[in-house]
CSV table of N, CA and C and ligand atoms in Angstrom, one decimal:
chain,number,residue,atom,x,y,z
D,1,MET,N,-90.2,23.1,-45.0
D,1,MET,CA,-89.7,21.8,-45.0
D,1,MET,C,-89.8,21.2,-46.4
D,2,LEU,N,-88.8,20.4,-46.8
D,2,LEU,CA,-88.8,19.8,-48.1
D,2,LEU,C,-89.8,18.6,-48.1
D,3,ASP,N,-90.5,18.5,-49.2
D,3,ASP,CA,-91.3,17.3,-49.5
D,3,ASP,C,-90.4,16.1,-49.6
D,4,ASN,N,-90.8,15.0,-49.0
D,4,ASN,CA,-89.9,13.8,-49.0
D,4,ASN,C,-89.5,13.4,-50.4
D,5,LYS,N,-90.4,13.4,-51.3
D,5,LYS,CA,-90.1,13.0,-52.6
D,5,LYS,C,-89.0,13.9,-53.3
D,6,ILE,N,-89.2,15.2,-53.0
D,6,ILE,CA,-88.2,16.2,-53.6
D,6,ILE,C,-86.9,16.0,-52.9
D,7,GLU,N,-86.9,15.8,-51.6
D,7,GLU,CA,-85.6,15.5,-50.9
D,7,GLU,C,-84.9,14.3,-51.5
D,8,LYS,N,-85.6,13.3,-51.8
D,8,LYS,CA,-85.0,12.1,-52.4
D,8,LYS,C,-84.4,12.4,-53.8
D,9,LEU,N,-85.2,13.1,-54.6
D,9,LEU,CA,-84.8,13.4,-55.9
D,9,LEU,C,-83.6,14.4,-55.9
D,10,LEU,N,-83.6,15.3,-55.0
D,10,LEU,CA,-82.4,16.2,-54.9
D,10,LEU,C,-81.2,15.4,-54.5
D,11,ASN,N,-81.3,14.4,-53.6
D,11,ASN,CA,-80.2,13.6,-53.2
D,11,ASN,C,-79.7,12.7,-54.4
D,12,HIS,N,-80.7,12.3,-55.2
D,12,HIS,CA,-80.3,11.6,-56.4
D,12,HIS,C,-79.5,12.6,-57.4
D,13,GLN,N,-79.9,13.8,-57.4
D,13,GLN,CA,-79.1,14.8,-58.2
D,13,GLN,C,-77.7,15.0,-57.7
D,14,ILE,N,-77.6,14.9,-56.4
D,14,ILE,CA,-76.2,15.0,-55.7
D,14,ILE,C,-75.4,13.8,-56.3
D,15,GLU,N,-76.0,12.7,-56.4
D,15,GLU,CA,-75.3,11.5,-56.9
D,15,GLU,C,-74.8,11.7,-58.3
D,16,LEU,N,-75.7,12.3,-59.1
D,16,LEU,CA,-75.3,12.5,-60.5
D,16,LEU,C,-74.2,13.5,-60.7
D,17,GLU,N,-74.2,14.6,-59.9
D,17,GLU,CA,-73.2,15.6,-59.9
D,17,GLU,C,-71.9,15.0,-59.5
D,18,PHE,N,-71.9,14.2,-58.4
D,18,PHE,CA,-70.7,13.6,-57.9
D,18,PHE,C,-70.2,12.6,-59.0
D,19,GLU,N,-71.1,11.9,-59.6
D,19,GLU,CA,-70.7,10.9,-60.7
D,19,GLU,C,-70.0,11.7,-61.8
D,20,SER,N,-70.6,12.9,-62.2
D,20,SER,CA,-70.0,13.7,-63.2
D,20,SER,C,-68.6,14.1,-62.8
D,21,SER,N,-68.4,14.6,-61.6
D,21,SER,CA,-67.1,15.0,-61.1
D,21,SER,C,-66.1,13.9,-61.2
D,22,GLN,N,-66.5,12.7,-60.7
D,22,GLN,CA,-65.5,11.6,-60.7
D,22,GLN,C,-65.2,11.1,-62.1
D,23,TYR,N,-66.2,11.1,-62.9
D,23,TYR,CA,-66.0,10.7,-64.3
D,23,TYR,C,-65.0,11.7,-65.0
D,24,TYR,N,-65.2,13.0,-64.9
D,24,TYR,CA,-64.4,13.9,-65.5
D,24,TYR,C,-63.0,13.9,-65.0
D,25,LEU,N,-62.9,13.6,-63.7
D,25,LEU,CA,-61.6,13.5,-63.0
D,25,LEU,C,-60.8,12.3,-63.6
D,26,SER,N,-61.5,11.2,-63.9
D,26,SER,CA,-60.8,10.0,-64.5
D,26,SER,C,-60.4,10.4,-65.9
D,27,MET,N,-61.3,11.1,-66.6
D,27,MET,CA,-60.9,11.5,-68.0
D,27,MET,C,-59.7,12.4,-68.0
D,28,ALA,N,-59.7,13.3,-67.0
D,28,ALA,CA,-58.6,14.3,-66.9
D,28,ALA,C,-57.3,13.5,-66.7
D,29,SER,N,-57.3,12.5,-65.9
D,29,SER,CA,-56.1,11.8,-65.6
D,29,SER,C,-55.6,11.0,-66.8
D,30,TRP,N,-56.6,10.4,-67.5
D,30,TRP,CA,-56.3,9.7,-68.8
D,30,TRP,C,-55.6,10.7,-69.8
D,31,ALA,N,-56.2,11.9,-69.9
D,31,ALA,CA,-55.7,12.9,-70.9
D,31,ALA,C,-54.3,13.3,-70.5
D,32,GLU,N,-54.1,13.5,-69.2
D,32,GLU,CA,-52.7,13.9,-68.7
D,32,GLU,C,-51.7,12.9,-69.0
D,33,LYS,N,-52.1,11.6,-68.8
D,33,LYS,CA,-51.1,10.5,-69.1
D,33,LYS,C,-50.9,10.3,-70.6
D,34,SER,N,-51.8,10.8,-71.4
D,34,SER,CA,-51.8,10.7,-72.9
D,34,SER,C,-51.1,11.9,-73.5
D,35,GLY,N,-50.5,12.8,-72.8
D,35,GLY,CA,-49.8,14.0,-73.3
D,35,GLY,C,-50.8,15.0,-73.8
D,36,LEU,N,-52.1,14.9,-73.5
D,36,LEU,CA,-53.0,15.9,-73.9
D,36,LEU,C,-53.3,16.9,-72.7
D,37,ASN,N,-52.3,17.8,-72.5
D,37,ASN,CA,-52.3,18.6,-71.3
D,37,ASN,C,-53.4,19.6,-71.3
D,38,GLY,N,-53.8,20.2,-72.5
D,38,GLY,CA,-54.9,21.2,-72.5
D,38,GLY,C,-56.2,20.5,-72.2
D,39,ILE,N,-56.5,19.4,-72.8
D,39,ILE,CA,-57.7,18.7,-72.6
D,39,ILE,C,-57.8,18.3,-71.1
D,40,SER,N,-56.6,17.8,-70.6
D,40,SER,CA,-56.6,17.4,-69.2
D,40,SER,C,-56.9,18.6,-68.3
D,41,ALA,N,-56.3,19.7,-68.5
D,41,ALA,CA,-56.6,20.9,-67.7
D,41,ALA,C,-58.1,21.3,-67.7
D,42,PHE,N,-58.7,21.2,-68.9
D,42,PHE,CA,-60.1,21.5,-69.1
D,42,PHE,C,-60.9,20.5,-68.2
D,43,LEU,N,-60.6,19.3,-68.3
D,43,LEU,CA,-61.4,18.2,-67.6
D,43,LEU,C,-61.2,18.3,-66.1
D,44,TYR,N,-60.0,18.7,-65.6
D,44,TYR,CA,-59.8,18.9,-64.2
D,44,TYR,C,-60.7,20.0,-63.7
D,45,THR,N,-60.8,21.1,-64.5
D,45,THR,CA,-61.6,22.2,-64.1
D,45,THR,C,-63.1,21.8,-64.1
D,46,GLN,N,-63.5,21.0,-65.1
D,46,GLN,CA,-64.9,20.5,-65.2
D,46,GLN,C,-65.2,19.7,-63.9
D,47,ALA,N,-64.2,18.8,-63.6
D,47,ALA,CA,-64.5,18.0,-62.4
D,47,ALA,C,-64.7,18.8,-61.1
D,48,ASP,N,-63.9,19.9,-61.0
D,48,ASP,CA,-64.1,20.8,-59.9
D,48,ASP,C,-65.4,21.5,-59.9
D,49,GLU,N,-65.8,21.9,-61.1
D,49,GLU,CA,-67.1,22.6,-61.2
D,49,GLU,C,-68.3,21.7,-60.9
D,50,GLU,N,-68.2,20.4,-61.3
D,50,GLU,CA,-69.3,19.5,-60.9
D,50,GLU,C,-69.3,19.3,-59.4
D,51,ARG,N,-68.2,19.3,-58.7
D,51,ARG,CA,-68.2,19.2,-57.3
D,51,ARG,C,-68.9,20.4,-56.7
D,52,VAL,N,-68.7,21.6,-57.3
D,52,VAL,CA,-69.4,22.8,-56.8
D,52,VAL,C,-70.9,22.6,-57.0
D,53,HIS,N,-71.3,22.1,-58.1
D,53,HIS,CA,-72.7,21.8,-58.4
D,53,HIS,C,-73.3,20.9,-57.3
D,54,MET,N,-72.5,19.9,-56.9
D,54,MET,CA,-72.9,19.0,-55.9
D,54,MET,C,-73.1,19.7,-54.6
D,55,LEU,N,-72.1,20.5,-54.2
D,55,LEU,CA,-72.1,21.2,-52.9
D,55,LEU,C,-73.3,22.2,-52.8
D,56,LYS,N,-73.6,22.8,-53.9
D,56,LYS,CA,-74.8,23.7,-53.9
D,56,LYS,C,-76.1,22.9,-53.5
D,57,LEU,N,-76.2,21.7,-53.9
D,57,LEU,CA,-77.3,20.9,-53.6
D,57,LEU,C,-77.3,20.5,-52.1
D,58,PHE,N,-76.1,20.2,-51.6
D,58,PHE,CA,-75.9,19.8,-50.2
D,58,PHE,C,-76.5,20.9,-49.3
D,59,HIS,N,-76.0,22.2,-49.6
D,59,HIS,CA,-76.4,23.3,-48.8
D,59,HIS,C,-77.9,23.6,-48.9
D,60,TYR,N,-78.4,23.5,-50.1
D,60,TYR,CA,-79.9,23.7,-50.4
D,60,TYR,C,-80.7,22.8,-49.6
D,61,ILE,N,-80.4,21.5,-49.7
D,61,ILE,CA,-81.2,20.4,-49.0
D,61,ILE,C,-81.2,20.7,-47.5
D,62,ASN,N,-80.0,20.9,-46.9
D,62,ASN,CA,-79.9,21.1,-45.5
D,62,ASN,C,-80.5,22.4,-45.0
D,63,ASP,N,-80.4,23.5,-45.8
D,63,ASP,CA,-81.0,24.7,-45.5
D,63,ASP,C,-82.6,24.6,-45.4
D,64,ARG,N,-83.1,23.7,-46.2
D,64,ARG,CA,-84.6,23.6,-46.3
D,64,ARG,C,-85.0,22.5,-45.3
D,65,GLY,N,-84.2,22.1,-44.4
D,65,GLY,CA,-84.6,21.1,-43.4
D,65,GLY,C,-84.5,19.6,-43.8
D,66,GLY,N,-83.9,19.4,-44.9
D,66,GLY,CA,-83.7,18.0,-45.3
D,66,GLY,C,-82.3,17.5,-44.9
D,67,HIS,N,-81.9,16.4,-45.4
D,67,HIS,CA,-80.6,15.8,-45.0
D,67,HIS,C,-79.9,15.4,-46.3
D,68,ALA,N,-78.8,16.2,-46.7
D,68,ALA,CA,-78.0,15.9,-47.9
D,68,ALA,C,-77.1,14.7,-47.6
D,69,LEU,N,-77.1,13.7,-48.4
D,69,LEU,CA,-76.4,12.5,-48.2
D,69,LEU,C,-75.2,12.3,-49.1
D,70,VAL,N,-74.1,11.8,-48.6
D,70,VAL,CA,-72.9,11.5,-49.4
D,70,VAL,C,-73.2,10.2,-50.2
D,71,PRO,N,-73.2,10.3,-51.5
D,71,PRO,CA,-73.5,9.1,-52.3
D,71,PRO,C,-72.4,8.0,-52.4
D,72,THR,N,-72.8,6.8,-52.7
D,72,THR,CA,-71.8,5.8,-53.0
D,72,THR,C,-71.9,5.4,-54.4
D,73,ILE,N,-70.9,5.6,-55.2
D,73,ILE,CA,-71.0,5.2,-56.6
D,73,ILE,C,-69.8,4.3,-57.0
D,74,GLY,N,-70.0,3.7,-58.2
D,74,GLY,CA,-68.9,2.8,-58.7
D,74,GLY,C,-67.8,3.7,-59.3
D,75,ALA,N,-66.7,3.0,-59.6
D,75,ALA,CA,-65.5,3.7,-60.2
D,75,ALA,C,-65.8,4.0,-61.6
D,76,PRO,N,-65.4,5.2,-62.1
D,76,PRO,CA,-65.6,5.5,-63.5
D,76,PRO,C,-64.6,4.7,-64.4
D,77,PRO,N,-64.8,4.7,-65.7
D,77,PRO,CA,-63.8,4.0,-66.6
D,77,PRO,C,-62.5,4.7,-66.5
D,78,LYS,N,-61.4,3.8,-66.7
D,78,LYS,CA,-60.0,4.4,-66.6
D,78,LYS,C,-59.4,4.7,-67.9
D,79,GLU,N,-59.8,4.0,-69.0
D,79,GLU,CA,-59.2,4.1,-70.3
D,79,GLU,C,-60.2,4.7,-71.3
D,80,TYR,N,-59.7,5.5,-72.2
D,80,TYR,CA,-60.5,6.0,-73.3
D,80,TYR,C,-59.7,5.9,-74.6
D,81,LYS,N,-60.4,5.7,-75.7
D,81,LYS,CA,-59.8,5.5,-77.0
D,81,LYS,C,-59.1,6.8,-77.5
D,82,ASP,N,-59.8,7.9,-77.5
D,82,ASP,CA,-59.2,9.1,-77.9
D,82,ASP,C,-60.1,10.3,-77.4
D,83,ALA,N,-59.7,11.5,-77.7
D,83,ALA,CA,-60.3,12.7,-77.2
D,83,ALA,C,-61.8,12.7,-77.7
D,84,ARG,N,-62.1,12.2,-78.9
D,84,ARG,CA,-63.4,12.3,-79.4
D,84,ARG,C,-64.3,11.4,-78.5
D,85,GLU,N,-63.8,10.2,-78.2
D,85,GLU,CA,-64.6,9.3,-77.3
D,85,GLU,C,-64.9,10.0,-75.9
D,86,VAL,N,-63.9,10.7,-75.4
D,86,VAL,CA,-64.0,11.4,-74.1
D,86,VAL,C,-65.2,12.4,-74.2
D,87,PHE,N,-65.2,13.3,-75.2
D,87,PHE,CA,-66.2,14.3,-75.3
D,87,PHE,C,-67.6,13.8,-75.7
D,88,THR,N,-67.6,12.6,-76.4
D,88,THR,CA,-68.8,12.0,-76.7
D,88,THR,C,-69.5,11.5,-75.4
D,89,LYS,N,-68.6,10.9,-74.6
D,89,LYS,CA,-69.1,10.4,-73.3
D,89,LYS,C,-69.6,11.6,-72.4
D,90,VAL,N,-68.8,12.7,-72.5
D,90,VAL,CA,-69.2,13.9,-71.7
D,90,VAL,C,-70.6,14.3,-72.1
D,91,LEU,N,-70.8,14.4,-73.4
D,91,LEU,CA,-72.1,14.9,-74.0
D,91,LEU,C,-73.2,13.9,-73.5
D,92,GLN,N,-73.0,12.6,-73.7
D,92,GLN,CA,-74.0,11.6,-73.3
D,92,GLN,C,-74.4,11.7,-71.8
D,93,HIS,N,-73.3,11.9,-71.0
D,93,HIS,CA,-73.6,12.0,-69.6
D,93,HIS,C,-74.3,13.3,-69.3
D,94,GLU,N,-74.0,14.4,-69.9
D,94,GLU,CA,-74.7,15.7,-69.6
D,94,GLU,C,-76.2,15.6,-70.1
D,95,GLN,N,-76.4,14.8,-71.2
D,95,GLN,CA,-77.8,14.7,-71.6
D,95,GLN,C,-78.6,13.9,-70.6
D,96,ILE,N,-78.0,12.9,-69.9
D,96,ILE,CA,-78.7,12.2,-68.9
D,96,ILE,C,-79.0,13.2,-67.7
D,97,VAL,N,-78.0,14.0,-67.4
D,97,VAL,CA,-78.2,14.9,-66.2
D,97,VAL,C,-79.3,15.9,-66.6
D,98,THR,N,-79.3,16.4,-67.8
D,98,THR,CA,-80.3,17.3,-68.2
D,98,THR,C,-81.7,16.7,-68.1
D,99,LYS,N,-81.8,15.5,-68.5
D,99,LYS,CA,-83.1,14.8,-68.4
D,99,LYS,C,-83.6,14.7,-67.0
D,100,GLU,N,-82.7,14.3,-66.1
D,100,GLU,CA,-83.0,14.2,-64.7
D,100,GLU,C,-83.4,15.5,-64.0
D,101,ILE,N,-82.7,16.6,-64.4
D,101,ILE,CA,-83.0,17.9,-63.9
D,101,ILE,C,-84.4,18.3,-64.4
D,102,ASN,N,-84.7,18.0,-65.7
D,102,ASN,CA,-86.0,18.4,-66.2
D,102,ASN,C,-87.1,17.6,-65.5
D,103,ASP,N,-86.9,16.3,-65.2
D,103,ASP,CA,-87.9,15.5,-64.5
D,103,ASP,C,-88.1,16.1,-63.1
D,104,LEU,N,-87.0,16.5,-62.4
D,104,LEU,CA,-87.1,17.1,-61.1
D,104,LEU,C,-87.9,18.4,-61.1
D,105,VAL,N,-87.6,19.2,-62.1
D,105,VAL,CA,-88.3,20.5,-62.2
D,105,VAL,C,-89.8,20.2,-62.4
D,106,ASP,N,-90.1,19.2,-63.2
D,106,ASP,CA,-91.5,18.8,-63.4
D,106,ASP,C,-92.2,18.4,-62.1
D,107,THR,N,-91.5,17.6,-61.3
D,107,THR,CA,-92.0,17.1,-60.1
D,107,THR,C,-92.2,18.3,-59.1
D,108,CYS,N,-91.3,19.2,-59.1
D,108,CYS,CA,-91.5,20.4,-58.2
D,108,CYS,C,-92.8,21.1,-58.5
D,109,LEU,N,-93.2,21.2,-59.8
D,109,LEU,CA,-94.4,21.9,-60.2
D,109,LEU,C,-95.6,21.1,-59.7
D,110,LYS,N,-95.5,19.7,-59.8
D,110,LYS,CA,-96.6,18.8,-59.4
D,110,LYS,C,-96.9,18.9,-57.9
D,111,VAL,N,-95.8,19.1,-57.1
D,111,VAL,CA,-96.0,19.1,-55.7
D,111,VAL,C,-96.1,20.6,-55.2
D,112,LYS,N,-96.0,21.5,-56.1
D,112,LYS,CA,-96.1,23.0,-55.8
D,112,LYS,C,-94.9,23.4,-54.9
D,113,ASP,N,-93.7,22.9,-55.2
D,113,ASP,CA,-92.6,23.4,-54.5
D,113,ASP,C,-91.9,24.4,-55.4
D,114,TYR,N,-92.4,25.6,-55.3
D,114,TYR,CA,-91.9,26.7,-56.2
D,114,TYR,C,-90.5,27.2,-55.8
D,115,THR,N,-90.1,27.0,-54.5
D,115,THR,CA,-88.8,27.4,-54.1
D,115,THR,C,-87.7,26.5,-54.7
D,116,THR,N,-87.9,25.2,-54.7
D,116,THR,CA,-87.0,24.3,-55.3
D,116,THR,C,-87.0,24.5,-56.8
D,117,HIS,N,-88.2,24.8,-57.4
D,117,HIS,CA,-88.3,25.0,-58.8
D,117,HIS,C,-87.4,26.2,-59.2
D,118,ASN,N,-87.5,27.2,-58.4
D,118,ASN,CA,-86.7,28.4,-58.6
D,118,ASN,C,-85.2,28.1,-58.5
D,119,PHE,N,-84.8,27.4,-57.4
D,119,PHE,CA,-83.4,27.0,-57.2
D,119,PHE,C,-82.8,26.2,-58.4
D,120,LEU,N,-83.7,25.4,-59.0
D,120,LEU,CA,-83.2,24.5,-60.0
D,120,LEU,C,-83.0,25.2,-61.4
D,121,GLN,N,-83.5,26.4,-61.5
D,121,GLN,CA,-83.4,27.1,-62.8
D,121,GLN,C,-81.9,27.4,-63.1
D,122,TRP,N,-81.1,27.6,-62.1
D,122,TRP,CA,-79.6,27.7,-62.4
D,122,TRP,C,-79.1,26.5,-63.1
D,123,TYR,N,-79.5,25.3,-62.6
D,123,TYR,CA,-79.1,24.0,-63.2
D,123,TYR,C,-79.6,23.9,-64.6
D,124,VAL,N,-80.8,24.3,-64.9
D,124,VAL,CA,-81.4,24.2,-66.2
D,124,VAL,C,-80.5,25.0,-67.2
D,125,ALA,N,-80.2,26.2,-66.8
D,125,ALA,CA,-79.3,27.1,-67.7
D,125,ALA,C,-77.9,26.5,-67.8
D,126,GLU,N,-77.4,26.0,-66.8
D,126,GLU,CA,-76.1,25.4,-66.8
D,126,GLU,C,-76.0,24.2,-67.8
D,127,GLN,N,-77.1,23.4,-67.8
D,127,GLN,CA,-77.1,22.2,-68.6
D,127,GLN,C,-77.1,22.6,-70.1
D,128,ILE,N,-77.8,23.7,-70.4
D,128,ILE,CA,-77.8,24.1,-71.9
D,128,ILE,C,-76.3,24.4,-72.3
D,129,GLU,N,-75.6,25.1,-71.4
D,129,GLU,CA,-74.3,25.6,-71.7
D,129,GLU,C,-73.3,24.3,-71.8
D,130,GLU,N,-73.5,23.4,-70.9
D,130,GLU,CA,-72.6,22.2,-70.8
D,130,GLU,C,-72.8,21.3,-72.1
D,131,GLU,N,-74.1,21.2,-72.5
D,131,GLU,CA,-74.3,20.3,-73.7
D,131,GLU,C,-73.8,21.1,-74.9
D,132,ARG,N,-74.0,22.4,-75.0
D,132,ARG,CA,-73.5,23.1,-76.1
D,132,ARG,C,-72.0,23.0,-76.2
D,133,GLN,N,-71.3,23.2,-75.1
D,133,GLN,CA,-69.8,23.1,-75.1
D,133,GLN,C,-69.3,21.8,-75.5
D,134,ALA,N,-69.9,20.7,-75.0
D,134,ALA,CA,-69.5,19.3,-75.4
D,134,ALA,C,-69.7,19.1,-76.9
D,135,GLN,N,-70.8,19.6,-77.4
D,135,GLN,CA,-71.1,19.4,-78.8
D,135,GLN,C,-70.1,20.2,-79.7
D,136,THR,N,-69.8,21.4,-79.3
D,136,THR,CA,-68.8,22.2,-80.0
D,136,THR,C,-67.5,21.5,-80.1
D,137,LEU,N,-67.1,20.9,-79.0
D,137,LEU,CA,-65.8,20.3,-79.0
D,137,LEU,C,-65.8,19.0,-79.9
D,138,ILE,N,-66.9,18.3,-79.9
D,138,ILE,CA,-67.0,17.1,-80.8
D,138,ILE,C,-66.9,17.6,-82.2
D,139,ASP,N,-67.7,18.6,-82.5
D,139,ASP,CA,-67.7,19.2,-83.9
D,139,ASP,C,-66.2,19.5,-84.4
D,140,LYS,N,-65.5,20.2,-83.5
D,140,LYS,CA,-64.1,20.5,-83.8
D,140,LYS,C,-63.3,19.3,-84.0
D,141,LEU,N,-63.5,18.3,-83.2
D,141,LEU,CA,-62.7,17.1,-83.3
D,141,LEU,C,-63.0,16.3,-84.6
D,142,ASP,N,-64.3,16.4,-85.0
D,142,ASP,CA,-64.7,15.8,-86.3
D,142,ASP,C,-64.0,16.5,-87.4
D,143,LEU,N,-63.8,17.8,-87.4
D,143,LEU,CA,-63.1,18.5,-88.4
D,143,LEU,C,-61.6,18.1,-88.5
D,144,ILE,N,-61.1,17.9,-87.3
D,144,ILE,CA,-59.6,17.5,-87.2
D,144,ILE,C,-59.4,16.1,-87.7
D,145,GLY,N,-60.3,15.2,-87.4
D,145,GLY,CA,-60.2,13.8,-87.8
D,145,GLY,C,-58.9,13.2,-87.3
D,146,THR,N,-58.1,12.6,-88.2
D,146,THR,CA,-56.9,12.0,-87.7
D,146,THR,C,-55.6,12.8,-87.9
D,147,ASP,N,-55.8,14.1,-88.2
D,147,ASP,CA,-54.7,15.0,-88.4
D,147,ASP,C,-54.0,15.3,-87.1
D,148,LYS,N,-52.8,14.8,-86.9
D,148,LYS,CA,-52.0,15.0,-85.7
D,148,LYS,C,-51.7,16.4,-85.4
D,149,GLY,N,-51.4,17.2,-86.4
D,149,GLY,CA,-51.1,18.6,-86.2
D,149,GLY,C,-52.3,19.4,-85.7
D,150,GLY,N,-53.5,19.0,-86.3
D,150,GLY,CA,-54.7,19.6,-85.8
D,150,GLY,C,-55.0,19.3,-84.4
D,151,MET,N,-54.7,18.1,-84.0
D,151,MET,CA,-55.0,17.6,-82.6
D,151,MET,C,-54.1,18.4,-81.7
D,152,TYR,N,-52.8,18.6,-82.1
D,152,TYR,CA,-51.9,19.3,-81.3
D,152,TYR,C,-52.4,20.8,-81.0
D,153,LEU,N,-52.9,21.4,-82.1
D,153,LEU,CA,-53.4,22.8,-81.9
D,153,LEU,C,-54.7,22.8,-81.1
D,154,PHE,N,-55.5,21.8,-81.3
D,154,PHE,CA,-56.7,21.7,-80.5
D,154,PHE,C,-56.4,21.6,-79.0
D,155,ASP,N,-55.4,20.8,-78.7
D,155,ASP,CA,-55.0,20.6,-77.3
D,155,ASP,C,-54.5,21.9,-76.7
D,156,ARG,N,-53.7,22.6,-77.5
D,156,ARG,CA,-53.1,23.9,-77.1
D,156,ARG,C,-54.2,24.9,-76.9
D,157,ASP,N,-55.1,25.0,-77.8
D,157,ASP,CA,-56.3,25.9,-77.6
D,157,ASP,C,-57.0,25.6,-76.3
D,158,MET,N,-57.2,24.4,-76.0
D,158,MET,CA,-57.9,24.0,-74.8
D,158,MET,C,-57.2,24.6,-73.5
D,159,GLU,N,-55.9,24.6,-73.6
D,159,GLU,CA,-55.1,25.2,-72.5
D,159,GLU,C,-55.4,26.7,-72.3
D,160,THR,N,-55.5,27.4,-73.4
D,160,THR,CA,-55.7,28.8,-73.4
D,160,THR,C,-57.2,29.0,-72.9
D,161,PHE,N,-58.1,28.2,-73.4
D,161,PHE,CA,-59.5,28.3,-73.1
D,161,PHE,C,-59.7,28.1,-71.5
D,162,VAL,N,-59.0,27.2,-70.9
D,162,VAL,CA,-59.1,27.0,-69.5
D,162,VAL,C,-58.6,28.2,-68.7
D,163,SER,N,-57.5,28.8,-69.1
D,163,SER,CA,-56.9,29.9,-68.4
D,163,SER,C,-57.8,31.1,-68.5
D,164,LYS,N,-58.5,31.3,-69.7
D,164,LYS,CA,-59.4,32.4,-69.9
D,164,LYS,C,-60.7,32.3,-69.1
D,165,ASP,N,-61.1,31.0,-69.0
D,165,ASP,CA,-62.4,30.7,-68.4
D,165,ASP,C,-62.3,30.6,-66.8
D,166,ALA,N,-61.0,30.5,-66.3
D,166,ALA,CA,-60.8,30.3,-64.9
D,166,ALA,C,-61.5,31.3,-64.0
D,167,GLY,N,-62.1,30.9,-63.0
D,167,GLY,CA,-62.8,31.7,-62.0
D,167,GLY,C,-64.1,32.3,-62.5
D,168,LYS,N,-64.6,31.9,-63.6
D,168,LYS,CA,-65.9,32.4,-64.1
D,168,LYS,C,-67.1,31.9,-63.3
D,169,LYS,N,-67.0,30.7,-62.8
D,169,LYS,CA,-68.1,30.1,-62.0
D,169,LYS,C,-67.8,29.9,-60.6
W,201,LIG,FE1,-73.5,19.6,-63.1
W,201,LIG,FE2,-72.5,18.8,-65.8
W,201,LIG,O1,-73.8,18.6,-64.6
């Protein structure tokens, strides 16, 4: 059986993954409307992945005798200034998720829930990758600056990146 405190924290993690999914979905829609099809495809894929992260938590909580709950969250922002703002927000959001995962891992050790601790290691590794990816994209956008040709190529590269990455997770 899951410790009550751990169950609550895992449900909070569901909320964060759901929030990530909705947030990236909104960004994907904005990018699609802005003619940034590569960035949009990348963000739609990210939104799907976050939903998978959420579902993993649903099954884990219920398999351990807890009750996974569907969260209620507010609507994500609809408008973004540019691609750099989008990926800066992605990075900031992922940093929050990383902090919450780390706190949860810490609590697992405190209550000696080594099974959940083990389950969460996948998320710990995933967070390193997600932060690294967002930072790399911001660095590239910094190099491009206001160069429209550079932005066009960046967006086209993102399209290729998505098709290469498809089905990895
Ligand atoms: Fe599943 Fe990006 O946190």
